[in-house]
Short mmCIF file of C-alpha atoms in Angstrom, two decimals:
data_model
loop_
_atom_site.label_atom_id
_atom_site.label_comp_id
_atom_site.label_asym_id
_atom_site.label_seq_id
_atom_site.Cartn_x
_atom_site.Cartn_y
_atom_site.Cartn_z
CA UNK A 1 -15.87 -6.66 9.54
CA UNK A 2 -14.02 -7.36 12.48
CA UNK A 3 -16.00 -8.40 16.06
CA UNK A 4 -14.10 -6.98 18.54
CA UNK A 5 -15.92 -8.04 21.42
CA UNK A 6 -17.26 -12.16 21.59
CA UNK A 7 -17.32 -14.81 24.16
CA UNK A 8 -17.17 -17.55 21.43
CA UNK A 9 -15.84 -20.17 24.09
CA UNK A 10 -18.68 -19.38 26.29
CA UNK A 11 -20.35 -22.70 27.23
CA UNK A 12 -23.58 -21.12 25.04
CA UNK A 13 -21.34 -22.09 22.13
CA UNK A 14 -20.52 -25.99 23.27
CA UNK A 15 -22.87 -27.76 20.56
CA UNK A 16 -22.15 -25.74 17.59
CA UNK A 17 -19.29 -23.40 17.82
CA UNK A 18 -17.82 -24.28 14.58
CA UNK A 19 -20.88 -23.69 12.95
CA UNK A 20 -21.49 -20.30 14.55
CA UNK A 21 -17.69 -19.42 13.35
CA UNK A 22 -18.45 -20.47 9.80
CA UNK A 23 -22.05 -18.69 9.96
CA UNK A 24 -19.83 -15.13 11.04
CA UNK A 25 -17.05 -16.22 7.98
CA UNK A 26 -19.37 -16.18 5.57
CA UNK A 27 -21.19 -13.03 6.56
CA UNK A 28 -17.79 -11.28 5.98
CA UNK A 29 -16.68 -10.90 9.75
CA UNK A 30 -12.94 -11.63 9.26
CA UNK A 31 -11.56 -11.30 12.64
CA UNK A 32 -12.88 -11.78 16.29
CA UNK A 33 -11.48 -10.95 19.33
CA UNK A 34 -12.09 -12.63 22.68
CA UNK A 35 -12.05 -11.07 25.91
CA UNK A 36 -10.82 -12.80 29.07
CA UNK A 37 -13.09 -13.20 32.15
CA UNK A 38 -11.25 -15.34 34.58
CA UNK A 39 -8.90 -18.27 34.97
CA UNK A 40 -11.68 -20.89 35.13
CA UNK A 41 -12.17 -19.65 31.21
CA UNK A 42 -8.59 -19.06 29.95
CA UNK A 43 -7.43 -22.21 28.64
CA UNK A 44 -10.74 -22.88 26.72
CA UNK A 45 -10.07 -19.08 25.35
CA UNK A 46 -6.34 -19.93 24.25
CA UNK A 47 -7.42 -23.02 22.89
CA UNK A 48 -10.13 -21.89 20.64
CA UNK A 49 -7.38 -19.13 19.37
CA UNK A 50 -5.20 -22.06 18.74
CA UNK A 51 -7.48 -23.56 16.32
CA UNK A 52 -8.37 -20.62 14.35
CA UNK A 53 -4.78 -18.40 14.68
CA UNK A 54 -5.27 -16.54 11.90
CA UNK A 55 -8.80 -15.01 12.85
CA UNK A 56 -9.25 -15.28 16.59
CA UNK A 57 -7.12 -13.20 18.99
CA UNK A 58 -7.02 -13.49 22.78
CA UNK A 59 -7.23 -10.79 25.31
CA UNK A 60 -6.13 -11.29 28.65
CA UNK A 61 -7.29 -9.64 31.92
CA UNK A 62 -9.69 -10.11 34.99
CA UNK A 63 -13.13 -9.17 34.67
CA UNK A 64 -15.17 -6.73 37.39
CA UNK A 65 -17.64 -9.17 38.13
CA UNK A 66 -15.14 -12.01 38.90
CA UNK A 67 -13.04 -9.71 41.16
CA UNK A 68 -13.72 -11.36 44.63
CA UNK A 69 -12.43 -10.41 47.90
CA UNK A 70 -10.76 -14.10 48.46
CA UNK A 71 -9.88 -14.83 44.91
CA UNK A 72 -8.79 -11.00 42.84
CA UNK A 73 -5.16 -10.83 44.02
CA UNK A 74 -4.56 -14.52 43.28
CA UNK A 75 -6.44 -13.95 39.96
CA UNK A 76 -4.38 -11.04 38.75
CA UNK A 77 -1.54 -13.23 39.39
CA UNK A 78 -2.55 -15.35 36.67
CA UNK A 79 -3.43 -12.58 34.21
CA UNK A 80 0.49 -11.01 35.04
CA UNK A 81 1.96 -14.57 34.60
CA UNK A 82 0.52 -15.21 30.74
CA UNK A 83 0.97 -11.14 29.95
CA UNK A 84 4.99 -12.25 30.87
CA UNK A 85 4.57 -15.86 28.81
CA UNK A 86 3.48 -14.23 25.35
CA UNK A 87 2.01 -11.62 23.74
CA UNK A 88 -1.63 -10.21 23.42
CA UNK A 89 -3.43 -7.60 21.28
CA UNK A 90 -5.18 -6.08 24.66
CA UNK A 91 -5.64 -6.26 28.14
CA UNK A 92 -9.13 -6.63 28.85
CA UNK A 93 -11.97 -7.01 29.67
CA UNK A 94 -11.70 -5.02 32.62
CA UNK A 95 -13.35 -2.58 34.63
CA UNK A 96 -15.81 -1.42 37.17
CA UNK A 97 -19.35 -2.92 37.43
CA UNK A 98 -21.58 -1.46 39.83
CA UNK A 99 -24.83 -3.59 38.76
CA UNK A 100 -24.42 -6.71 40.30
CA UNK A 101 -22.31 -6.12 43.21
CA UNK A 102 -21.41 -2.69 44.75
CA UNK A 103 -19.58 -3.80 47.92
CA UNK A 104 -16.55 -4.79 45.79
CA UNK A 105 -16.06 -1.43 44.62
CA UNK A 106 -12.68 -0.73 46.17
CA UNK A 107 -10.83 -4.24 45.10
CA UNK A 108 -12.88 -3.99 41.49
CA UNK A 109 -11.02 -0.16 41.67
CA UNK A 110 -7.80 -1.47 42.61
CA UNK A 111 -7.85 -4.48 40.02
CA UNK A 112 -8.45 -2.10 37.52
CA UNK A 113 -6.10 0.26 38.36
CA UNK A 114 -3.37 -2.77 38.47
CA UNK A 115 -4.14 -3.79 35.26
CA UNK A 116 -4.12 -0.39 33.32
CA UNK A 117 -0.73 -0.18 35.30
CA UNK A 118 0.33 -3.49 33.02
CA UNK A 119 -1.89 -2.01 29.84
CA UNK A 120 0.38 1.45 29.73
CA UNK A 121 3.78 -0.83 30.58
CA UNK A 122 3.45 -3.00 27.55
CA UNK A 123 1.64 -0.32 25.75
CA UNK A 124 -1.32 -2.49 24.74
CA UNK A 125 -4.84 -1.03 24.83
CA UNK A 126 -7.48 -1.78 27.36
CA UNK A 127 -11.25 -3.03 26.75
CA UNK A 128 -13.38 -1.42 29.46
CA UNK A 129 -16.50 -2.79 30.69
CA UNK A 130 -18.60 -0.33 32.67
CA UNK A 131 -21.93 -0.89 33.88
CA UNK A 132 -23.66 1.48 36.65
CA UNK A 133 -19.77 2.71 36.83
CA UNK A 134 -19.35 5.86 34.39
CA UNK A 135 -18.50 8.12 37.23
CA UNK A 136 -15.79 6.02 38.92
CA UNK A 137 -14.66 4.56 35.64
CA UNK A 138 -13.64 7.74 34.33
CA UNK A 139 -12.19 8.53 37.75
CA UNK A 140 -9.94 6.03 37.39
CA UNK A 141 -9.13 6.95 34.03
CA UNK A 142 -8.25 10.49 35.04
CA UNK A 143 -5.95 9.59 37.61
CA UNK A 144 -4.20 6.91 35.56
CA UNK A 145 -3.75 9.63 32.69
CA UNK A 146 -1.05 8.72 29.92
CA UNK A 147 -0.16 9.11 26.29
CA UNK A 148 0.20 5.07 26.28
CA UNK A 149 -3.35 5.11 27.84
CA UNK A 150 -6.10 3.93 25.40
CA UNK A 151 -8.95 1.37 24.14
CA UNK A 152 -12.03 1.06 24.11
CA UNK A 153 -15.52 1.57 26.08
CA UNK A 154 -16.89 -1.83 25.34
CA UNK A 155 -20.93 -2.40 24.66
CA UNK A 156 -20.88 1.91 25.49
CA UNK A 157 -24.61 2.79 26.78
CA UNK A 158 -23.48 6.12 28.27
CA UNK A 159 -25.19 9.25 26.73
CA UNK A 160 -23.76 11.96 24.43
CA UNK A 161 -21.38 13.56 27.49
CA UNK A 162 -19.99 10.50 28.29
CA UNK A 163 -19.34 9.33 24.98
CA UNK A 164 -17.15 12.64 24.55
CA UNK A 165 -15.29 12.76 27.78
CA UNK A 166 -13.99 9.01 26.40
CA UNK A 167 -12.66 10.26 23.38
CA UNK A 168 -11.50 12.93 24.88
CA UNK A 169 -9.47 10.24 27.25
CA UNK A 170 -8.20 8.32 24.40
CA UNK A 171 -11.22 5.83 23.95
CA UNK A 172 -13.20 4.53 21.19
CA UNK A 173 -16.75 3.36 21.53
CA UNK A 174 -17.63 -0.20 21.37
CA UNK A 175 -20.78 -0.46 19.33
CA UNK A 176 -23.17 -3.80 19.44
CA UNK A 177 -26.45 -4.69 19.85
CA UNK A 178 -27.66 -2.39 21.86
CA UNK A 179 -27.67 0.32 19.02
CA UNK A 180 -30.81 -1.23 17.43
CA UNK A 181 -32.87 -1.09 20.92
CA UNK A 182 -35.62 1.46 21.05
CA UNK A 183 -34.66 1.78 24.77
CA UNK A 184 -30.71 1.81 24.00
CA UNK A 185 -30.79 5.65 23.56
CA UNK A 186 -27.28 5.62 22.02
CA UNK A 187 -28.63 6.19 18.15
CA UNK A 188 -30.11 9.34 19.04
CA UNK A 189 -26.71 11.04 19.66
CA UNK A 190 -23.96 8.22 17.66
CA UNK A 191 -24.49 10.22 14.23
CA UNK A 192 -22.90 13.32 16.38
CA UNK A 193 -19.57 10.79 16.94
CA UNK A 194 -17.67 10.17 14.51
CA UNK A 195 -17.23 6.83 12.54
CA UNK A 196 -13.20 6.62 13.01
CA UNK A 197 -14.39 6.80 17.08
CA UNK A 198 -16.18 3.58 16.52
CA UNK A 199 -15.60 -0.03 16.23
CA UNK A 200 -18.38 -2.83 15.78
CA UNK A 201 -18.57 -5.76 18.67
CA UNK A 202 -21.31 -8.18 19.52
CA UNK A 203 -20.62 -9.30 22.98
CA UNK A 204 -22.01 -12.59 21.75
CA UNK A 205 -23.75 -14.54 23.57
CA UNK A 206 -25.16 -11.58 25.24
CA UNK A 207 -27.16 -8.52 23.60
CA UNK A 208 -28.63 -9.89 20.58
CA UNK A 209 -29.46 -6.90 18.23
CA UNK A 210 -33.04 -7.01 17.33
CA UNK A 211 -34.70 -8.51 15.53
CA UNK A 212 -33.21 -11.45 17.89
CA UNK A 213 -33.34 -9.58 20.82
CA UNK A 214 -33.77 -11.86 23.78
CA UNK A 215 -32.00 -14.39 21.67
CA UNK A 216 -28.51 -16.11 21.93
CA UNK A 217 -26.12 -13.72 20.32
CA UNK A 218 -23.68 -14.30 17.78
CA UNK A 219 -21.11 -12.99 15.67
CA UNK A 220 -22.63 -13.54 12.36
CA UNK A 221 -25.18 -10.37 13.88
CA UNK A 222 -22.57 -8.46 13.17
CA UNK A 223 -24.14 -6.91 10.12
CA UNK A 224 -27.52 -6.47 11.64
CA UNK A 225 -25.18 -3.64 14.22
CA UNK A 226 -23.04 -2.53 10.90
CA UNK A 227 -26.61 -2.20 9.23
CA UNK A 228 -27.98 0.05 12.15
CA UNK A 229 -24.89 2.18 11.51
CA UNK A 230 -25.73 3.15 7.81
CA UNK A 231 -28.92 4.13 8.88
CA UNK A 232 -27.33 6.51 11.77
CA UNK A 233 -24.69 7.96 9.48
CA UNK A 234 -25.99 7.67 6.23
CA UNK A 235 -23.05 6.24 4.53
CA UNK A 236 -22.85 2.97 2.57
CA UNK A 237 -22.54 -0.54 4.49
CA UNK A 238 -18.92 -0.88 2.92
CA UNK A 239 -17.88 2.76 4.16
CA UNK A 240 -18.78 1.71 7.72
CA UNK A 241 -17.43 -1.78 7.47
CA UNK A 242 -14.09 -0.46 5.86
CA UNK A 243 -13.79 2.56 8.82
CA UNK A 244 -14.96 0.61 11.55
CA UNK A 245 -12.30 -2.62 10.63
CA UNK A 246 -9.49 0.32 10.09
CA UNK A 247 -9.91 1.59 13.11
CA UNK A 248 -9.55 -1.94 14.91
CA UNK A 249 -6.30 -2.93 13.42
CA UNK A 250 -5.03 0.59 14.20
CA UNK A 251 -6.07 -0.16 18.00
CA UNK A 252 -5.16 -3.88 18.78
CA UNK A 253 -1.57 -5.16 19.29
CA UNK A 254 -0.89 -7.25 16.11
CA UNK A 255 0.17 -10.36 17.02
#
């Protein structure tokens, strides 16, 4: 299984972040991908990828929530200057996120728009976060049209509509924790998406599947999510681990 969504250097992680690693190895997670938030978190990003190179892969990019109107411009500095310095298997994650803060919209619009500008230059995909933001996401996404233009909806919550008009845009669905809420609405319509549309993701620490919802998340969940899935599409746990990891590699940059 690959988890192609985890904040493993988040500060959650400090006291036992090898352990958590090891607990995800042994569950059969094989690769993990780590999405960038802002410069204050790079290095300790980079430097976890360092020490595991052959199983953890950094993206790079400026998240919605840290776009700020005295910091964003000097922030996507930073994100252009390592995109020149080496390569990485996405740009992400990056978005619009209308939950917390709605007076940012136009900067959070403009970041975004920079950064798919980079994504479809390099031809890397793009994680997407979206929260409160389906509308103006897929605004931006329809004016930014491009065969180079893809990725994937990361943690998707949207409903059956939404879910198409992002395949229909090039997207895949992230799937985590939220599939095995009885409030998370998604597994009443997945079953009509189909599996090569999907990849698994935890968004560790955040959005423990149950039963440790409430919990710290972690990557070692993964199966609990890939578990959910066999239910919803009534195929074998290896079927959806084997589709699921295929479609992955087929969407990151290997680097």
């Amino acid at each position: 299984m690959i988890d192609t969504h985890t904040h493993l250097y988040s500060e959650e992680f400090d006291e036992d972040r090898k352990e958590t690693i090891q607990r995800a190895l042994n569950k059969g997670v094989t690769e993990f991908y780590l999405p960038a938030i802002d410069s204050e978190s790079h290095e300790k990003m980079l430097e976890l990828e360092a020490q595991y190179p052959n199983q953890i892969f950094s993206m790079m990019g400026l998240h919605p929530c840290y776009v700020k109107p005295e910091t964003w411009e000097k922030e996507l500095e930073i994100v252009k200057n390592y995109l020149e310095q080496r390569a990485f298997p996405a740009i992400g994650e990056i978005g619009i996120d209308l939950y917390w803060d709605k007076t940012t919209l136009d900067i959070q619009v403009k970041a975004f728009e920079q950064q798919i500008d980079w994504a479809i230059e390099r031809d890397l995909p793009i994680v997407i976060h979206t929260r409160e933001s389906f509308d103006e996401t897929f605004e931006v996404l329809e004016r930014k049209k491009h065969p180079k233009l893809r990725g994937i909806f990361h943690c998707f919550s949207g409903n059956l509509e939404q879910a198409k008009h992002a395949i229909e845009l090039n997207f895949i669905l992230g799937i985590g924790g939220v599939v095995t809420f009885k409030n998370g609405k998604i597994d009443q319509f997945l079953h009509e998406i189909p599996l090569d549309k999907i990849v698994l993701e935890t968004d560790s620490p955040y959005l423990a599947p149950v039963p440790h919802r409430g919990k710290r998340n972690e990557s070692s969940y993964l199966d609990l999510v890939a578990g959910k899935l066999v239910d919803i599409y009534k195929v074998d746990f290896s079927e959806i681990d084997r589709i699921t990891t295929e479609n992955a590699k087929k969407l990151f940059v290997q680097i």
